mmCIF file of C-alpha atoms and ligand atoms in Angstrom:
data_model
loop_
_atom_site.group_PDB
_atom_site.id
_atom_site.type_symbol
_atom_site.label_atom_id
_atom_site.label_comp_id
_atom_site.label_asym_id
_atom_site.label_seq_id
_atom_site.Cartn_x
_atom_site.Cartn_y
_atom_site.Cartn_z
ATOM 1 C CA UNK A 1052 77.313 90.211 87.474
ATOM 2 C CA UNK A 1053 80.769 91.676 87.272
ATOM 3 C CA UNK A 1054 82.440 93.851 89.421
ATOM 4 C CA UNK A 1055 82.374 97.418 88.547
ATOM 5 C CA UNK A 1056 85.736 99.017 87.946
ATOM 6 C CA UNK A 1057 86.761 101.699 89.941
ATOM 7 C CA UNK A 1058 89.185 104.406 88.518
ATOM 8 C CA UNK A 1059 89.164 106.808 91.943
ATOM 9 C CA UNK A 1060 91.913 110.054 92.035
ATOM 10 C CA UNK A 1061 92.674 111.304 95.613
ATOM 11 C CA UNK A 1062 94.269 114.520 94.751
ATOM 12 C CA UNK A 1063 95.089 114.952 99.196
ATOM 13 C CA UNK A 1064 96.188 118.691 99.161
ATOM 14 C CA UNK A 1065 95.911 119.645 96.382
ATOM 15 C CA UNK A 1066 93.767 121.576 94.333
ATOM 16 C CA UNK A 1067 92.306 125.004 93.935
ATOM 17 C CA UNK A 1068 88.899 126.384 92.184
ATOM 18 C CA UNK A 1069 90.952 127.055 89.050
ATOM 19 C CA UNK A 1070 92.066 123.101 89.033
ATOM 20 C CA UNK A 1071 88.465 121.643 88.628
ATOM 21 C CA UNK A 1072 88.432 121.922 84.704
ATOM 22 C CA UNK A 1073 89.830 118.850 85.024
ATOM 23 C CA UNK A 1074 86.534 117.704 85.775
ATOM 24 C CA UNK A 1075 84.940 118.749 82.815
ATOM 25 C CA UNK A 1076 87.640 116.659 80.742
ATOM 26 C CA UNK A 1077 87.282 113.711 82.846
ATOM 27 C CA UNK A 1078 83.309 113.917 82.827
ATOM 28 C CA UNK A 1079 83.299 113.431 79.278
ATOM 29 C CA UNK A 1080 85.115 110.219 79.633
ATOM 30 C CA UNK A 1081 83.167 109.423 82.062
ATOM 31 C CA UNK A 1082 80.057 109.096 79.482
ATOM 32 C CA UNK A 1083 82.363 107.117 76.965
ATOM 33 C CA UNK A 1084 83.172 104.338 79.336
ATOM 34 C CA UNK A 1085 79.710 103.700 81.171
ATOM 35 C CA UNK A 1086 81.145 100.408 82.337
ATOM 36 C CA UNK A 1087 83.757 102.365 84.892
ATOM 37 C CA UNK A 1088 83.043 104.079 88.012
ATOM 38 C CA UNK A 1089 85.255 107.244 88.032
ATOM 39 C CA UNK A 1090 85.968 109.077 90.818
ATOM 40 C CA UNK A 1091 88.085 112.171 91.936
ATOM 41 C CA UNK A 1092 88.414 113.364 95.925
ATOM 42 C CA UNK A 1093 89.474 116.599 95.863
ATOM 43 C CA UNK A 1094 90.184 118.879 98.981
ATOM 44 C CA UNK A 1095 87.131 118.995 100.625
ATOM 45 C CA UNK A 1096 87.212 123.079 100.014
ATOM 46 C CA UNK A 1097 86.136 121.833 96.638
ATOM 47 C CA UNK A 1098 83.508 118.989 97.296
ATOM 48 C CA UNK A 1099 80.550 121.229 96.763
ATOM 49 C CA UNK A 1100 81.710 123.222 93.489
ATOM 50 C CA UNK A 1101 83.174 119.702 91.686
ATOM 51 C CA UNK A 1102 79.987 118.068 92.156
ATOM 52 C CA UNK A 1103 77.918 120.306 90.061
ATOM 53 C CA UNK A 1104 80.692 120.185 87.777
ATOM 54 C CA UNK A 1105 81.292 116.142 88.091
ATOM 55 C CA UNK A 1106 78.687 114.860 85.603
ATOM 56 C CA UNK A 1107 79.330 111.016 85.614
ATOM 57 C CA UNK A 1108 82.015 111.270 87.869
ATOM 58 C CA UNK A 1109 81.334 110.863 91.543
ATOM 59 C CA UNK A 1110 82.871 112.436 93.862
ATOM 60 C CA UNK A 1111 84.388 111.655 97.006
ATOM 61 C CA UNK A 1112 86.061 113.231 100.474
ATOM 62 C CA UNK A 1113 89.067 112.380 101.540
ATOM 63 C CA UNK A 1114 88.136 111.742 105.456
ATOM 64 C CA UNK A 1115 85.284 111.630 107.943
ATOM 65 C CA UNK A 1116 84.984 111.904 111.152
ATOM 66 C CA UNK A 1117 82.981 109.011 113.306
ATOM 67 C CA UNK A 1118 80.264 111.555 114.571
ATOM 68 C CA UNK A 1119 77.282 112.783 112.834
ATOM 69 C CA UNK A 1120 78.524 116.506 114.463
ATOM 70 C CA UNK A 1121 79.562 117.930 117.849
ATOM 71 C CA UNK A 1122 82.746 119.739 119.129
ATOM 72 C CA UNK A 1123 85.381 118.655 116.966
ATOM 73 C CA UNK A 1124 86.744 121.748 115.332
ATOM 74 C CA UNK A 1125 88.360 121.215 111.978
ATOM 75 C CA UNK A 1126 86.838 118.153 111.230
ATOM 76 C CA UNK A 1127 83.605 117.251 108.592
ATOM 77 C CA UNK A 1128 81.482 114.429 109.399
ATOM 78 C CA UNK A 1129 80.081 112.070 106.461
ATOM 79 C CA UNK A 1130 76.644 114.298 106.184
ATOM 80 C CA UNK A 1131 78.405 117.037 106.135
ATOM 81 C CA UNK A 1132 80.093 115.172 102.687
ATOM 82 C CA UNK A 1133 76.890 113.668 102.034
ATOM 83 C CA UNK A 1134 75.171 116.793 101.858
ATOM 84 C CA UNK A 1135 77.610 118.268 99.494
ATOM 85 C CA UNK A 1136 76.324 116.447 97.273
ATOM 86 C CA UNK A 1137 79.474 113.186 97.158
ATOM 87 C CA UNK A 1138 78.875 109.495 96.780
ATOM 88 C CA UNK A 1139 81.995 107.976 98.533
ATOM 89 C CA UNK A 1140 84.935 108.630 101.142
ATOM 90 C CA UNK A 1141 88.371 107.612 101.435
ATOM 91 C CA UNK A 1142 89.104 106.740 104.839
ATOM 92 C CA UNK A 1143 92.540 105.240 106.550
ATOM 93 C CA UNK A 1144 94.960 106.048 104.442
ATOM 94 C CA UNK A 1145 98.537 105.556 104.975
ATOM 95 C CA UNK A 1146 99.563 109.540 104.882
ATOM 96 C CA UNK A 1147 96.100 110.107 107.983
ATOM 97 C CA UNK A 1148 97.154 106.766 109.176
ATOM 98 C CA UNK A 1149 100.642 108.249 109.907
ATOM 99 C CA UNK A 1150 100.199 112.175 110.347
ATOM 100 C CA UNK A 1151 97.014 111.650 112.633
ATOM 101 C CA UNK A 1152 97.674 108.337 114.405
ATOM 102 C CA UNK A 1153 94.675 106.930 113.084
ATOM 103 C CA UNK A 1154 94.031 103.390 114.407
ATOM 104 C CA UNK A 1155 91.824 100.081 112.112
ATOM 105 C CA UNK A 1156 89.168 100.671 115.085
ATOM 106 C CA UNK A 1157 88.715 104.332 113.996
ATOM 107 C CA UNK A 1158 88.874 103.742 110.942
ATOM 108 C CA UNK A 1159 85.991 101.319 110.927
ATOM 109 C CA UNK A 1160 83.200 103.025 112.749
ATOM 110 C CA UNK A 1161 84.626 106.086 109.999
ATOM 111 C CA UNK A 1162 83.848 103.539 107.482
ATOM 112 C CA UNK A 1163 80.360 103.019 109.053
ATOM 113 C CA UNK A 1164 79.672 106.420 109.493
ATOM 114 C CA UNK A 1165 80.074 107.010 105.842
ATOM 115 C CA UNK A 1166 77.885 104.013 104.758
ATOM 116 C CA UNK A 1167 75.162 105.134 107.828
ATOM 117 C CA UNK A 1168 75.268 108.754 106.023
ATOM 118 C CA UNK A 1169 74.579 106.666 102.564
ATOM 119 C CA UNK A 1170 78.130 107.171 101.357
ATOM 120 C CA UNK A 1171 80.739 104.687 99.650
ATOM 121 C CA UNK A 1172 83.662 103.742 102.335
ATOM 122 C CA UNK A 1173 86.670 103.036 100.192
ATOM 123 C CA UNK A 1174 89.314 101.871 103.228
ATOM 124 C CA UNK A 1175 92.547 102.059 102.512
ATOM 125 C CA UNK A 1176 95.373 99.047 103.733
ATOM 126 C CA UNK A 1177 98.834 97.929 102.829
ATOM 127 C CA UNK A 1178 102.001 97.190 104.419
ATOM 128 C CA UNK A 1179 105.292 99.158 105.284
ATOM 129 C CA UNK A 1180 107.997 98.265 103.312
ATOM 130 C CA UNK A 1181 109.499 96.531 106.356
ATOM 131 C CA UNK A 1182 107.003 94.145 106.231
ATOM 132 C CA UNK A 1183 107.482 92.811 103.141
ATOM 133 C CA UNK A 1184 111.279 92.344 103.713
ATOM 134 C CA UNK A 1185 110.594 90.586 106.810
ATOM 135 C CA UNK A 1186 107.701 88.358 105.114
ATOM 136 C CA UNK A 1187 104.521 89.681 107.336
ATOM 137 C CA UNK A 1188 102.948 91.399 104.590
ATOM 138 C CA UNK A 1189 100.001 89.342 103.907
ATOM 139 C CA UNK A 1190 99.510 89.318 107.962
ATOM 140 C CA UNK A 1191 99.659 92.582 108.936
ATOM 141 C CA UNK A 1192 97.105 93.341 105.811
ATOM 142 C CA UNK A 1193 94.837 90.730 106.838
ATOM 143 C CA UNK A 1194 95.207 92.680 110.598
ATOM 144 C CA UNK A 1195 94.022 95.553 108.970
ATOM 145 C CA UNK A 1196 91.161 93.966 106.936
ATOM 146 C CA UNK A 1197 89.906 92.259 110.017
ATOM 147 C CA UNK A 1198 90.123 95.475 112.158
ATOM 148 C CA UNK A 1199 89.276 98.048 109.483
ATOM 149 C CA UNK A 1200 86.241 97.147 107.742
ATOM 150 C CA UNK A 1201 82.458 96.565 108.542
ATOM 151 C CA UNK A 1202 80.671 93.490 109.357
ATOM 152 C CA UNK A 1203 77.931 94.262 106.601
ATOM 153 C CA UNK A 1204 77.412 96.540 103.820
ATOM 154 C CA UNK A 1205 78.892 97.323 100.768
ATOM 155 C CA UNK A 1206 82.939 99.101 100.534
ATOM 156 C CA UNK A 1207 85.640 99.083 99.000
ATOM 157 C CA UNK A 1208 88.708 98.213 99.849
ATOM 158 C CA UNK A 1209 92.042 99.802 98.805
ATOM 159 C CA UNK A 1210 95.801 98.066 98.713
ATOM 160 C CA UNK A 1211 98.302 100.159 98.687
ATOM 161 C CA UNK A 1212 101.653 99.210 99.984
ATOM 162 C CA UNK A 1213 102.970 102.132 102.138
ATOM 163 C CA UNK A 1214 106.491 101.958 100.710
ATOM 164 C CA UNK A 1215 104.929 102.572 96.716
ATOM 165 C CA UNK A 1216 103.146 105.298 97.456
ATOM 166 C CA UNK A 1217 104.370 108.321 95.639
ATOM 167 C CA UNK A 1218 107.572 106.848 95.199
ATOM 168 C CA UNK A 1219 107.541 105.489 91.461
ATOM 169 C CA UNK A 1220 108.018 101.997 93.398
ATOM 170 C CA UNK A 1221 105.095 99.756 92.131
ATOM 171 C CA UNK A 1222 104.722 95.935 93.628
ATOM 172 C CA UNK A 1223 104.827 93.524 91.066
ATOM 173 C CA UNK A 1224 102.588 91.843 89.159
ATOM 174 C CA UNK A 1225 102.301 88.748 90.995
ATOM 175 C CA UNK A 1226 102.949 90.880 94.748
ATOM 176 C CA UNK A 1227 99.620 92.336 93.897
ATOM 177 C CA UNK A 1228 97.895 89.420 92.264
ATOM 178 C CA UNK A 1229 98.540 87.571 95.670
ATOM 179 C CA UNK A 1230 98.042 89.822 97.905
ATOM 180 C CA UNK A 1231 94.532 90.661 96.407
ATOM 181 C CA UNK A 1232 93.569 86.992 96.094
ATOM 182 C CA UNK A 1233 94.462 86.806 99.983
ATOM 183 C CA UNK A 1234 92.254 89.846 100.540
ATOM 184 C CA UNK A 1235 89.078 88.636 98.782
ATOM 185 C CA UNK A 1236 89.474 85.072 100.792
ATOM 186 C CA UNK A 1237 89.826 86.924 103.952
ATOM 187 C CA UNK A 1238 86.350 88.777 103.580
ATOM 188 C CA UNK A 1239 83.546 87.524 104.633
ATOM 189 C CA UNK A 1240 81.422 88.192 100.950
ATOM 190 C CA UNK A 1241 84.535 88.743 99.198
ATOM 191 C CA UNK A 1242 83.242 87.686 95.659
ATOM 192 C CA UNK A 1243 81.101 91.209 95.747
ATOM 193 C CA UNK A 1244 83.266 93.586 97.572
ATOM 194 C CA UNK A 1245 85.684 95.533 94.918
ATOM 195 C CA UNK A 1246 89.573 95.579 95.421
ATOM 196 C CA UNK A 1247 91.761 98.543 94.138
ATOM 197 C CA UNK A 1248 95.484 98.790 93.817
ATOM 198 C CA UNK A 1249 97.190 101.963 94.637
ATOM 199 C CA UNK A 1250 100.872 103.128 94.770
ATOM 200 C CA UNK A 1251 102.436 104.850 91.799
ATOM 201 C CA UNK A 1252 99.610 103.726 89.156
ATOM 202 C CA UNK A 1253 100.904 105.886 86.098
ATOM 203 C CA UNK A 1254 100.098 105.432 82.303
ATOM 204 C CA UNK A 1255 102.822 103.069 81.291
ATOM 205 C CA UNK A 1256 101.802 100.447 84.433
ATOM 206 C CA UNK A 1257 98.074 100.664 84.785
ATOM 207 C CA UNK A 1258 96.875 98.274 82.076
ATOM 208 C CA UNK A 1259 99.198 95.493 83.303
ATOM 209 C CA UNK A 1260 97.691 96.155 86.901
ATOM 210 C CA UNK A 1261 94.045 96.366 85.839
ATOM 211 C CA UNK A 1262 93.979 93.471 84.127
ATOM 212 C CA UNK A 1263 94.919 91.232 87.140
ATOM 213 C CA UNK A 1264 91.574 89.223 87.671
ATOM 214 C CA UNK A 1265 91.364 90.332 91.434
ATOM 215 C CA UNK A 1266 92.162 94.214 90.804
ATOM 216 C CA UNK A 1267 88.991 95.555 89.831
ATOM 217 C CA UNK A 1268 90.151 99.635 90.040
ATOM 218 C CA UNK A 1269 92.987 101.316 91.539
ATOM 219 C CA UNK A 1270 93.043 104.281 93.733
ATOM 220 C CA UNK A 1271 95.468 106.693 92.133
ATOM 221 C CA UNK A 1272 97.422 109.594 93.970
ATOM 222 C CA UNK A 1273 100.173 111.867 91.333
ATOM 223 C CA UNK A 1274 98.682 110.958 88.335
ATOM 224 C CA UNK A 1275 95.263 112.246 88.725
ATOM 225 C CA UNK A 1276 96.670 115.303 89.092
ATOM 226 C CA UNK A 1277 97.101 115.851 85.431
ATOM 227 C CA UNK A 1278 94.366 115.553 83.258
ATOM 228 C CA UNK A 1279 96.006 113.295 80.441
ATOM 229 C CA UNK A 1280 97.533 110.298 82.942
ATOM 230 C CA UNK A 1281 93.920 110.292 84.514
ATOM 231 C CA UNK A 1282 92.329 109.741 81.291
ATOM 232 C CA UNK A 1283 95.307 107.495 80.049
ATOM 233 C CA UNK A 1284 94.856 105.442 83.258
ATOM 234 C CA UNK A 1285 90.573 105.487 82.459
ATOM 235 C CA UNK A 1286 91.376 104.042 78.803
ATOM 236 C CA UNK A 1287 93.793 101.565 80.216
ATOM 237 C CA UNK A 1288 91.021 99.403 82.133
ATOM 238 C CA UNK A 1289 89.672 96.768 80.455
ATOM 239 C CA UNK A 1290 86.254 96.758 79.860
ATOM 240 C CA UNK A 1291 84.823 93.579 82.086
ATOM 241 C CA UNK A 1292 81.919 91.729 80.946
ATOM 242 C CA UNK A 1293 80.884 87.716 81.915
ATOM 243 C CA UNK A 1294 82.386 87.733 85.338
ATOM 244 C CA UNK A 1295 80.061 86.198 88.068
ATOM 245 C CA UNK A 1296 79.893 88.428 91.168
HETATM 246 P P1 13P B 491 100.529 107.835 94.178
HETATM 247 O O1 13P B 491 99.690 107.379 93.017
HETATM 248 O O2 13P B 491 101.014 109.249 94.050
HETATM 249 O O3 13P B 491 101.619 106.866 94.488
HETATM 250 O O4 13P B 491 99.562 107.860 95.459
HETATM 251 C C1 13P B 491 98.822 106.731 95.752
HETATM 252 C C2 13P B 491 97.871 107.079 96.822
HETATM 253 O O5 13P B 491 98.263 107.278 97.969
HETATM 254 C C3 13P B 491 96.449 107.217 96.475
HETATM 255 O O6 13P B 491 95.653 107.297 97.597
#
């Protein structure tokens, strides 16, 4: 079986009630391309009215905590997200790696937390731009991958080199080609667990990025803020058909 696509939008802070007509643009794209998985995390203020607007697009949260609940003011715990009604969290990203000191070990019981509360982990990686200069990018990744992710279950990863992120700086073609071959040999059921690309996706890159055998999504920050990149970025992913899992 092939590998699902993933086209996820983390909109991080942004978004108000009058933003989520977006969703009803998106959601009927969502029913023309039935071979995608579509996603959009919006501020979790907004998790519980974008799912009943969502149709075939899932929604997600843009954090957990590790706990189920208990004293920890200010923060939402995965069945808190999972009763709102969303199929997936983001958790580890660069931006709550780096504003809340977030460590891989955190990150990974988050990760487990969200698939014990019967939600999709997608766990974020990627190196500083110092590491690529000084040639340790594929080893502080693979740090993270071992550190970050779950012994079992199903997740997804996502790669997203620190130094593209809402920069217009994307890694190259073959930068991300290797990197996500090195990914998928350094997991232990690689062949099944889906890799996204994120950092600066926009319209004019994505279909050169999505067609890279090992990308199977991307994970997409600026441009699924407006309505016609999103949909542009949807359109641009090949539609993926005879590929064994
Ligand atoms: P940009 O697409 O704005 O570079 O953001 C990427 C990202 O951080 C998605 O999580």
């Amino acid at each position: 079986m092939a590998r699902r696509m993933l086209i996820a939008g983390n909109w991080k802070m942004n978004g108000l009630r009058q933003d989520l007509g977006f969703l009803d643009e998106i959601a009927d794209l969502a029913y023309s391309r039935a071979d995608l998985d579509i996603s959009i995390s919006p501020p979790a203020t907004l998790l519980n009215q974008a799912v009943k607007m969502a149709g075939a697009v899932k929604i997600g949260a843009q954090d957990c905590h590790i706990r189920r609940s208990g004293a920890h003011t200010g923060d939402i715990s995965a069945d808190m997200i999972k009763d709102a009604g969303a199929d997936l969290v983001i958790v580890g990203h660069s931006e709550r790696r780096d504003d809340h000191g977030e460590t891989c070990e955190q990150v990974r019981a988050k990760a487990e937390a969200a698939q014990a509360a019967g939600l999709l982990p997608v766990i974020c990686v990627g190196e500083l731009e110092a590491d690529r200069r000084e040639g340790r990018a594929e080893s502080v990744v693979g740090q993270q991958i071992a550190t970050s992710c779950p012994a079992s279950g199903d997740y997804v990863i996502a790669y997203e080199p620190v130094w593209a992120i809402g920069t217009g700086l994307t890694a190259s073609l073959d930068d991300i080609g290797g990197m996500h071959a090195f990914i998928r040999a350094s997991l232990r059921k690689g062949e099944t667990i889906r890799i996204l690309y994120g950092g600066s996706v926009k319209p004019n890159n994505a279909e050169e990025i999505l067609a890279l055998d090992d990308v199977d999504g991307a994970l997409i920050g600026g441009a699924s803020l407006k309505v016609a990149d999103f949909a542009a970025i949807i359109t641009a992913a090949p539609i993926r058909i005879a590929r064994s899992r």
